[in-house]
PDB file of C-alpha atoms in Angstrom:
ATOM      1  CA  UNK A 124       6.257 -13.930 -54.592  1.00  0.00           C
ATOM      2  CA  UNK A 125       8.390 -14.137 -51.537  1.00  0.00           C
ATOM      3  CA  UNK A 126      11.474 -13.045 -53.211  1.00  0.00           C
ATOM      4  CA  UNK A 127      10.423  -9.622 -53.375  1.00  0.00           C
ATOM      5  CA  UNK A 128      10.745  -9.312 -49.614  1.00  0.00           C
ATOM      6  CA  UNK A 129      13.602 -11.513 -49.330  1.00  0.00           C
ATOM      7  CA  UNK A 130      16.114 -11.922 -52.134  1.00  0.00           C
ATOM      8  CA  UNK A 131      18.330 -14.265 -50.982  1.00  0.00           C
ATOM      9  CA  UNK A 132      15.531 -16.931 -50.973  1.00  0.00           C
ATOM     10  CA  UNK A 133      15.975 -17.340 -55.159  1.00  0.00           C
ATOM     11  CA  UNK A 134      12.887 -19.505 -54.889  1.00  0.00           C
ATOM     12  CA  UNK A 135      14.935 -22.386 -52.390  1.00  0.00           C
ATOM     13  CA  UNK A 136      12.120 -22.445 -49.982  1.00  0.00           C
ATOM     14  CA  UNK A 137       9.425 -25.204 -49.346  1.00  0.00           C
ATOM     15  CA  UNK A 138       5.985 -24.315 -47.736  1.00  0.00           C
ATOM     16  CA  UNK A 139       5.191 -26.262 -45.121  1.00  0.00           C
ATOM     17  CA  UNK A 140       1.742 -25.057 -43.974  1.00  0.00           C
ATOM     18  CA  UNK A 141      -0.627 -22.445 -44.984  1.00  0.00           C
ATOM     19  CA  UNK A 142      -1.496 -18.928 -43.366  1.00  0.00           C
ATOM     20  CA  UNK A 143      -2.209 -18.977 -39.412  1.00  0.00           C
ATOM     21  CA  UNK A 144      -2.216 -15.682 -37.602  1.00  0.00           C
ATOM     22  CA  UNK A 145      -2.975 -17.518 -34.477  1.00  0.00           C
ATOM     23  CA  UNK A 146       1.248 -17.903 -33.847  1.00  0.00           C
ATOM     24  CA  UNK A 147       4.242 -15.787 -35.565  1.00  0.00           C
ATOM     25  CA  UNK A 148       7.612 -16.859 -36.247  1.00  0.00           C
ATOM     26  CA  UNK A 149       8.928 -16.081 -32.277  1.00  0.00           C
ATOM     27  CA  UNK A 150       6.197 -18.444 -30.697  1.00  0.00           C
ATOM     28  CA  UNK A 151       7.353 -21.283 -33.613  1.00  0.00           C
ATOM     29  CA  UNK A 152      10.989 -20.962 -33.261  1.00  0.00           C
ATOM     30  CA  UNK A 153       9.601 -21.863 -29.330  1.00  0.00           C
ATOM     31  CA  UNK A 154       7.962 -24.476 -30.233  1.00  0.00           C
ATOM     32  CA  UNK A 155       4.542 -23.402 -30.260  1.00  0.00           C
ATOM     33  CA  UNK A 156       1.705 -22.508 -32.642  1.00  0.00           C
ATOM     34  CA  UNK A 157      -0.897 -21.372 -30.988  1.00  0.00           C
ATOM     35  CA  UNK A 158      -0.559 -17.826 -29.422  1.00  0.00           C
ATOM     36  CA  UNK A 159       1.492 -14.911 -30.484  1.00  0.00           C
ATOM     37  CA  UNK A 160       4.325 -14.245 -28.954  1.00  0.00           C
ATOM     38  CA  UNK A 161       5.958 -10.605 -28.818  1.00  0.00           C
ATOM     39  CA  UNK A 162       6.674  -8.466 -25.811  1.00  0.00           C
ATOM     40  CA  UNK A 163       4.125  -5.795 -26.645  1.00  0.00           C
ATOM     41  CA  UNK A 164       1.032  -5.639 -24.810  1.00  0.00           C
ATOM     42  CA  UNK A 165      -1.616  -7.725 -26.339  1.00  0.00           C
ATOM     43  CA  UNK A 166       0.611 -10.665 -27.111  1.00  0.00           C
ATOM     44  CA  UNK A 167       1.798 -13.236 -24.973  1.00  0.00           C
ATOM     45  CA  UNK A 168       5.151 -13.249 -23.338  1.00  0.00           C
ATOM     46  CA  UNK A 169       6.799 -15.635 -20.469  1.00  0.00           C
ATOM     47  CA  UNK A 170       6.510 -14.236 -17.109  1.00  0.00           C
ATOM     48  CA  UNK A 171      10.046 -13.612 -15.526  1.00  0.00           C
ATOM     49  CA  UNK A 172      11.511 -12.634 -19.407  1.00  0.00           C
ATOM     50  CA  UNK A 173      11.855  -9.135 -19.392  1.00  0.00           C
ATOM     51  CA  UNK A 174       9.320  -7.500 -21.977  1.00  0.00           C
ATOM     52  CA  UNK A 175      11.020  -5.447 -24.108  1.00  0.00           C
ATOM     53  CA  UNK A 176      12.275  -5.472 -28.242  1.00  0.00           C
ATOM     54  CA  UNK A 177      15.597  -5.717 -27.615  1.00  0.00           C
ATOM     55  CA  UNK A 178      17.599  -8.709 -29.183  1.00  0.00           C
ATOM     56  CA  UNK A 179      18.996  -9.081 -25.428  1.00  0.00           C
ATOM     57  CA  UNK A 180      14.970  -9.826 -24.503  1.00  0.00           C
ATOM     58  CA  UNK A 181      14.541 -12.694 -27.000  1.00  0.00           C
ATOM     59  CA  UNK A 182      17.774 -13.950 -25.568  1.00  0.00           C
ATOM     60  CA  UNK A 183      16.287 -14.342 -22.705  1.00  0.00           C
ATOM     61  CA  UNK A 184      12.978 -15.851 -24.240  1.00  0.00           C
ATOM     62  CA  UNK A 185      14.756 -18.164 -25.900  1.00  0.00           C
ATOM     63  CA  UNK A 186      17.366 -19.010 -22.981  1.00  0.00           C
ATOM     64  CA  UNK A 187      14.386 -19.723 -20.722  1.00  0.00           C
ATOM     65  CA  UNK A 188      13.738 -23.074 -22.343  1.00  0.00           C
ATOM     66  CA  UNK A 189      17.777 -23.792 -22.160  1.00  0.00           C
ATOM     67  CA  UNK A 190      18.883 -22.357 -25.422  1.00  0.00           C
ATOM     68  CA  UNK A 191      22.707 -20.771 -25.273  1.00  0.00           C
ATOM     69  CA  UNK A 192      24.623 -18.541 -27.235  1.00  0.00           C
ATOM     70  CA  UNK A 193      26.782 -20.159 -29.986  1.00  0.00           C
ATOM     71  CA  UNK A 194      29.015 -19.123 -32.408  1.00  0.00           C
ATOM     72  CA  UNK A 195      28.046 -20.971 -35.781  1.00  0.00           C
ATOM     73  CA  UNK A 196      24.380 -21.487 -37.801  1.00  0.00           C
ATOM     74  CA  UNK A 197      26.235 -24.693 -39.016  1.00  0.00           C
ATOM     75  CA  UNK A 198      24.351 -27.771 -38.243  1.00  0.00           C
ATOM     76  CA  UNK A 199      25.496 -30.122 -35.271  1.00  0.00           C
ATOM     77  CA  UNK A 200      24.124 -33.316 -34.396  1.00  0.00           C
ATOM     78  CA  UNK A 201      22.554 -33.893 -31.146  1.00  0.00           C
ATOM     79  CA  UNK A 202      21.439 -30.080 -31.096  1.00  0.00           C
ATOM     80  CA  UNK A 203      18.279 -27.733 -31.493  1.00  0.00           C
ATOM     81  CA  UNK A 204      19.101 -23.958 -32.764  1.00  0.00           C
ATOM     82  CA  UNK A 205      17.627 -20.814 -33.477  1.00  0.00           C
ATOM     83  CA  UNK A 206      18.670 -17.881 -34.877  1.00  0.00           C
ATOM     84  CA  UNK A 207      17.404 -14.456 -33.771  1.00  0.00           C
ATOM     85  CA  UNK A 208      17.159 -11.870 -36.468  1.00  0.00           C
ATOM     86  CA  UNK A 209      17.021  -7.979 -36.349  1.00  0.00           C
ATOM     87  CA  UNK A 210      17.305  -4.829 -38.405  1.00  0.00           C
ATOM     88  CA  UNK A 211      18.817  -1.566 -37.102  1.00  0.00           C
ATOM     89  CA  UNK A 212      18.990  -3.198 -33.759  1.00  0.00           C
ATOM     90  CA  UNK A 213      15.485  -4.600 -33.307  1.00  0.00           C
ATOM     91  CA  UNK A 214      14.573  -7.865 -33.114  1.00  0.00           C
ATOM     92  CA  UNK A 215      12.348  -9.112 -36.420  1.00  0.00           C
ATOM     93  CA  UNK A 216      12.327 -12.789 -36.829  1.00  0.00           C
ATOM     94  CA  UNK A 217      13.174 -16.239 -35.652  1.00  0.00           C
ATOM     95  CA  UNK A 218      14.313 -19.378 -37.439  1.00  0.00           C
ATOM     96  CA  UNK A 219      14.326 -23.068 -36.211  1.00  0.00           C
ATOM     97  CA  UNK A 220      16.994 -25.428 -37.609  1.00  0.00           C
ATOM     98  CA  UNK A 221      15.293 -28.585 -38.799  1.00  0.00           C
ATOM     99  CA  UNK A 222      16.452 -32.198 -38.325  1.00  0.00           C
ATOM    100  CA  UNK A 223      17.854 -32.010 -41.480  1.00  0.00           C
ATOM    101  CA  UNK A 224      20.012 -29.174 -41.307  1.00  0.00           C
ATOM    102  CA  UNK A 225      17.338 -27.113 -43.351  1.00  0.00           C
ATOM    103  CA  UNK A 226      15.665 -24.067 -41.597  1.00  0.00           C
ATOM    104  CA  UNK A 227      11.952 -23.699 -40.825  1.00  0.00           C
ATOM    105  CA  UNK A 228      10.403 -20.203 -39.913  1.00  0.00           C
ATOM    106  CA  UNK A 229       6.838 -18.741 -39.723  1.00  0.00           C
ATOM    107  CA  UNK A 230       6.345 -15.337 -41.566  1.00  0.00           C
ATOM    108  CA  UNK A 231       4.619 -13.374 -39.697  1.00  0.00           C
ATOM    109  CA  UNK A 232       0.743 -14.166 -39.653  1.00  0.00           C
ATOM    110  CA  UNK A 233       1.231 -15.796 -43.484  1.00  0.00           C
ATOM    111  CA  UNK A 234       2.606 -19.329 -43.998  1.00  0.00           C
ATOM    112  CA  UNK A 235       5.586 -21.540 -42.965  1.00  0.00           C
ATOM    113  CA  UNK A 236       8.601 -22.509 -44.807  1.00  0.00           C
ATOM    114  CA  UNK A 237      11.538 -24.722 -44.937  1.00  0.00           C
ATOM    115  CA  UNK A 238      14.623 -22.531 -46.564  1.00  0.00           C
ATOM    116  CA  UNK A 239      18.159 -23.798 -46.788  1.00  0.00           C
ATOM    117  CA  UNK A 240      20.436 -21.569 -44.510  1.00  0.00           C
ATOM    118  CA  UNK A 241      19.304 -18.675 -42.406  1.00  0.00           C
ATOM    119  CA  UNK A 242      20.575 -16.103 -45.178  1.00  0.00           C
ATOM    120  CA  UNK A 243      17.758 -16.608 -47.135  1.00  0.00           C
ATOM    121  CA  UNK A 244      15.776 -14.346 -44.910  1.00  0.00           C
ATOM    122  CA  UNK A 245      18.479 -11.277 -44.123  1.00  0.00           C
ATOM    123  CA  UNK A 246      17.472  -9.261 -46.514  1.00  0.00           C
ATOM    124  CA  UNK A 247      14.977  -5.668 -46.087  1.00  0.00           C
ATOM    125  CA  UNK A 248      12.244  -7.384 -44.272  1.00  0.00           C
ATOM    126  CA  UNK A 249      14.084  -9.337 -41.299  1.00  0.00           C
ATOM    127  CA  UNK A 250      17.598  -7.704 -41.141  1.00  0.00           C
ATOM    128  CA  UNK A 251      20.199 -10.078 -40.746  1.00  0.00           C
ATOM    129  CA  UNK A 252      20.556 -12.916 -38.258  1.00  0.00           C
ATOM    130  CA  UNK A 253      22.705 -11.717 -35.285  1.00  0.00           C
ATOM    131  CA  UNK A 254      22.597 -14.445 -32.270  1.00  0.00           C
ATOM    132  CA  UNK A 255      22.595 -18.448 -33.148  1.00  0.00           C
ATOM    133  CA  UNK A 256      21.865 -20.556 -29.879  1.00  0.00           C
ATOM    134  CA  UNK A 257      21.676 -23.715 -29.377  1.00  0.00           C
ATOM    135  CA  UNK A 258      20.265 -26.845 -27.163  1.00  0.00           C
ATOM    136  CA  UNK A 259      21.118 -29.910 -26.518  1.00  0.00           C
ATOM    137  CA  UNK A 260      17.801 -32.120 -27.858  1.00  0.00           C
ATOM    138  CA  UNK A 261      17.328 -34.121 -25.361  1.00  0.00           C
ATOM    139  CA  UNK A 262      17.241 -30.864 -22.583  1.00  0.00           C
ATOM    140  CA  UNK A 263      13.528 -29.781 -23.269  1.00  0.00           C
TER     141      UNK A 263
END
């Protein structure tokens, strides 16, 4: 069960597609399932975003395809966010708000889910969430 890894999820979580290790949560909080993204050799990352695990790095990532900082993980209409998770510093997951206010995230090579709020993954495994940003939906 999930819930070992992540106890806030108390079983509030749909799945919404079944293993893939072609993508990880980073490349679908992007917008893209089909290459890994992570700034280690091996995987793919942008050109021009500098290649390091440092939550400043996925900034970056993530404010190359007009995401900014914001303050709140509360939804607002007429915008995309993300929210950038880390533990001890280190960047460990990404989460995608949905249309509907839900969140949707990719864990690691196993399946995707929709959970309510971006708490349900701070836990061991991910950390907690640290930087929300934002876009405006019709910018990409």
């Amino acid at each position: 069960m999930l819930e070992a890894g992540f106890p806030n999820l108390n079983g509030n979580y749909i799945k919404t597609s079944d293993a893939d290790s072609r993508y990880n949560c980073i490349a679908w909080a992007y917008g893209e399932n089909n290459r890994w993204f992570w700034p280690k050799k091996g995987s793919y990352w942008p050109a021009g975003v500098t290649r390091e695990e440092t939550v400043k790095a996925f900034m970056e990532l993530f404010a190359s395809i007009r995401y900014e900082n914001c303050d709140s993980h509360l939804f607002e209409p007429g915008y995309e966010k993300i929210a950038i998770y880390a533990l001890d510093g280190v960047p460990t997951h990404a989460a995608r708000q949905l249309n509907n206010g839900k969140w949707t995230s990719k864990l690691g090579s196993d399946i995707d889910i929709e959970h309510d709020t971006v708490e349900c993954l701070e836990g061991p495994f991910y950390g907690n969430a640290v930087v929300f940003m934002k876009r405006g939906k019709s910018s990409h």
